[in-house]
Coordinates of C-alpha atoms in Angstrom, one line a residue:
M1 CA 104.2 -40.5 49.3
A2 CA 107.5 -38.7 51.1
K3 CA 106.6 -35.1 51.0
P4 CA 110.1 -32.0 49.7
M5 CA 111.9 -31.1 52.2
I6 CA 113.6 -27.7 52.7
T7 CA 117.3 -28.0 53.3
G8 CA 118.8 -24.8 52.7
I9 CA 118.0 -20.7 52.2
G10 CA 120.4 -18.6 50.8
L11 CA 119.4 -15.0 50.1
D12 CA 122.5 -12.2 48.9
L13 CA 122.2 -8.9 47.8
V14 CA 124.8 -7.2 46.0
E15 CA 125.2 -3.1 45.0
M16 CA 125.6 -2.3 41.5
D17 CA 128.1 -0.1 42.2
R18 CA 130.2 -2.3 43.5
I19 CA 130.1 -4.7 40.8
R20 CA 130.3 -2.1 38.4
S21 CA 134.3 -1.1 40.1
L22 CA 135.4 -5.0 40.4
Y23 CA 133.9 -5.1 36.9
E24 CA 136.1 -1.6 35.9
R25 CA 138.9 -2.3 37.9
Q26 CA 139.4 -6.3 37.5
S27 CA 139.3 -7.5 34.6
S28 CA 139.4 -11.5 35.8
F29 CA 136.5 -10.8 37.7
V30 CA 134.2 -11.4 35.3
N31 CA 136.1 -14.2 34.4
R32 CA 136.5 -15.5 37.7
V33 CA 132.4 -15.4 38.4
L34 CA 130.8 -16.5 34.8
T35 CA 131.2 -19.6 33.2
E36 CA 132.4 -19.8 29.8
R37 CA 128.6 -20.2 28.7
E38 CA 127.6 -17.3 31.0
L39 CA 130.8 -15.0 29.3
T40 CA 129.5 -16.1 26.0
Y41 CA 126.2 -14.1 26.2
F42 CA 127.5 -12.1 28.9
K43 CA 129.5 -10.4 25.8
T44 CA 126.3 -10.2 23.5
L45 CA 124.7 -7.4 26.0
S46 CA 124.7 -3.5 26.6
D47 CA 127.3 -1.7 29.2
R48 CA 124.4 -1.2 31.2
R49 CA 123.3 -4.4 31.1
K50 CA 126.1 -6.4 31.5
I51 CA 126.5 -4.9 35.1
E52 CA 122.8 -6.0 35.4
F53 CA 123.6 -9.9 34.4
L54 CA 127.4 -9.8 36.3
A55 CA 125.5 -8.5 39.4
G56 CA 123.0 -11.3 39.2
R57 CA 124.8 -13.7 38.6
F58 CA 127.3 -13.1 41.4
S59 CA 124.3 -13.0 44.1
A60 CA 122.6 -16.1 42.7
K61 CA 125.8 -17.8 42.8
E62 CA 126.5 -16.4 46.6
A63 CA 123.0 -17.5 47.6
L64 CA 123.6 -21.0 46.3
A65 CA 126.5 -21.7 48.4
K66 CA 124.6 -19.7 51.5
A67 CA 122.0 -22.4 51.1
N68 CA 124.3 -25.3 50.6
G69 CA 126.5 -24.0 53.9
S70 CA 129.7 -24.2 52.3
G71 CA 130.1 -20.6 50.5
I72 CA 132.3 -19.8 47.7
G73 CA 135.7 -21.6 48.3
E74 CA 137.2 -24.9 48.1
S75 CA 133.9 -27.2 48.0
L76 CA 132.3 -24.6 46.0
S77 CA 133.4 -21.9 43.4
F78 CA 131.7 -19.3 40.8
Q79 CA 132.9 -21.9 38.3
D80 CA 131.2 -25.0 40.0
I81 CA 127.5 -23.3 39.2
H82 CA 125.5 -22.3 35.8
I83 CA 123.2 -20.4 35.7
L84 CA 120.8 -20.7 32.2
N85 CA 117.5 -19.6 31.5
D86 CA 114.4 -21.9 30.1
E87 CA 112.6 -20.9 27.1
K88 CA 110.2 -18.5 28.9
G89 CA 113.6 -16.7 29.9
K90 CA 113.4 -18.4 34.2
P91 CA 116.8 -18.4 34.8
Y92 CA 117.7 -21.6 36.6
I93 CA 120.8 -23.6 38.3
V94 CA 123.0 -26.3 37.1
S95 CA 125.8 -27.9 39.3
E96 CA 127.2 -31.0 39.7
K97 CA 128.4 -30.1 43.0
I98 CA 124.6 -30.4 44.5
N99 CA 122.8 -33.4 44.7
Q100 CA 119.4 -31.9 45.5
K101 CA 116.5 -29.3 43.4
I102 CA 117.5 -25.8 43.2
H103 CA 114.9 -23.5 43.4
L104 CA 116.2 -19.6 42.3
S105 CA 114.8 -16.1 42.2
I106 CA 116.9 -13.1 40.6
T107 CA 116.0 -9.3 40.6
H108 CA 117.2 -6.0 40.1
T109 CA 116.7 -2.7 40.9
Q110 CA 118.7 0.6 39.8
N111 CA 121.3 -0.1 42.5
Y112 CA 120.8 -3.0 43.9
A113 CA 120.7 -7.2 42.5
A114 CA 119.2 -9.6 44.8
A115 CA 118.7 -13.6 44.9
Q116 CA 117.1 -15.8 46.8
V117 CA 117.9 -19.9 46.3
V118 CA 116.2 -22.4 47.9
L119 CA 117.5 -26.3 48.1
E120 CA 115.0 -28.8 48.5
E121 CA 115.4 -32.6 48.8

């Protein structure tokens, strides 16, 4: 039996203040980053939690794009990446553009949000 092989690793770190500033200055920012389902959940959160959620999702999508080697652009957009949570609350990624197993970890501090993605064949 073939052993799983890691095909990509991506890591992203964002400052909460940067995401807060973008959110407050550009009303379209949240709609560009979050999918419809993510946006529905986002609207139920407190103001503080909204920034954490948005920053975490932004970071996770950037990390996936880095692991994929494509970046966010023509071949992979924020809207192509859906981040959901399982029954225990663990985030996971669904994307029709990525045909590999995707491992995701998101973390937050008061000042930063970070995400790591590992792609596996």
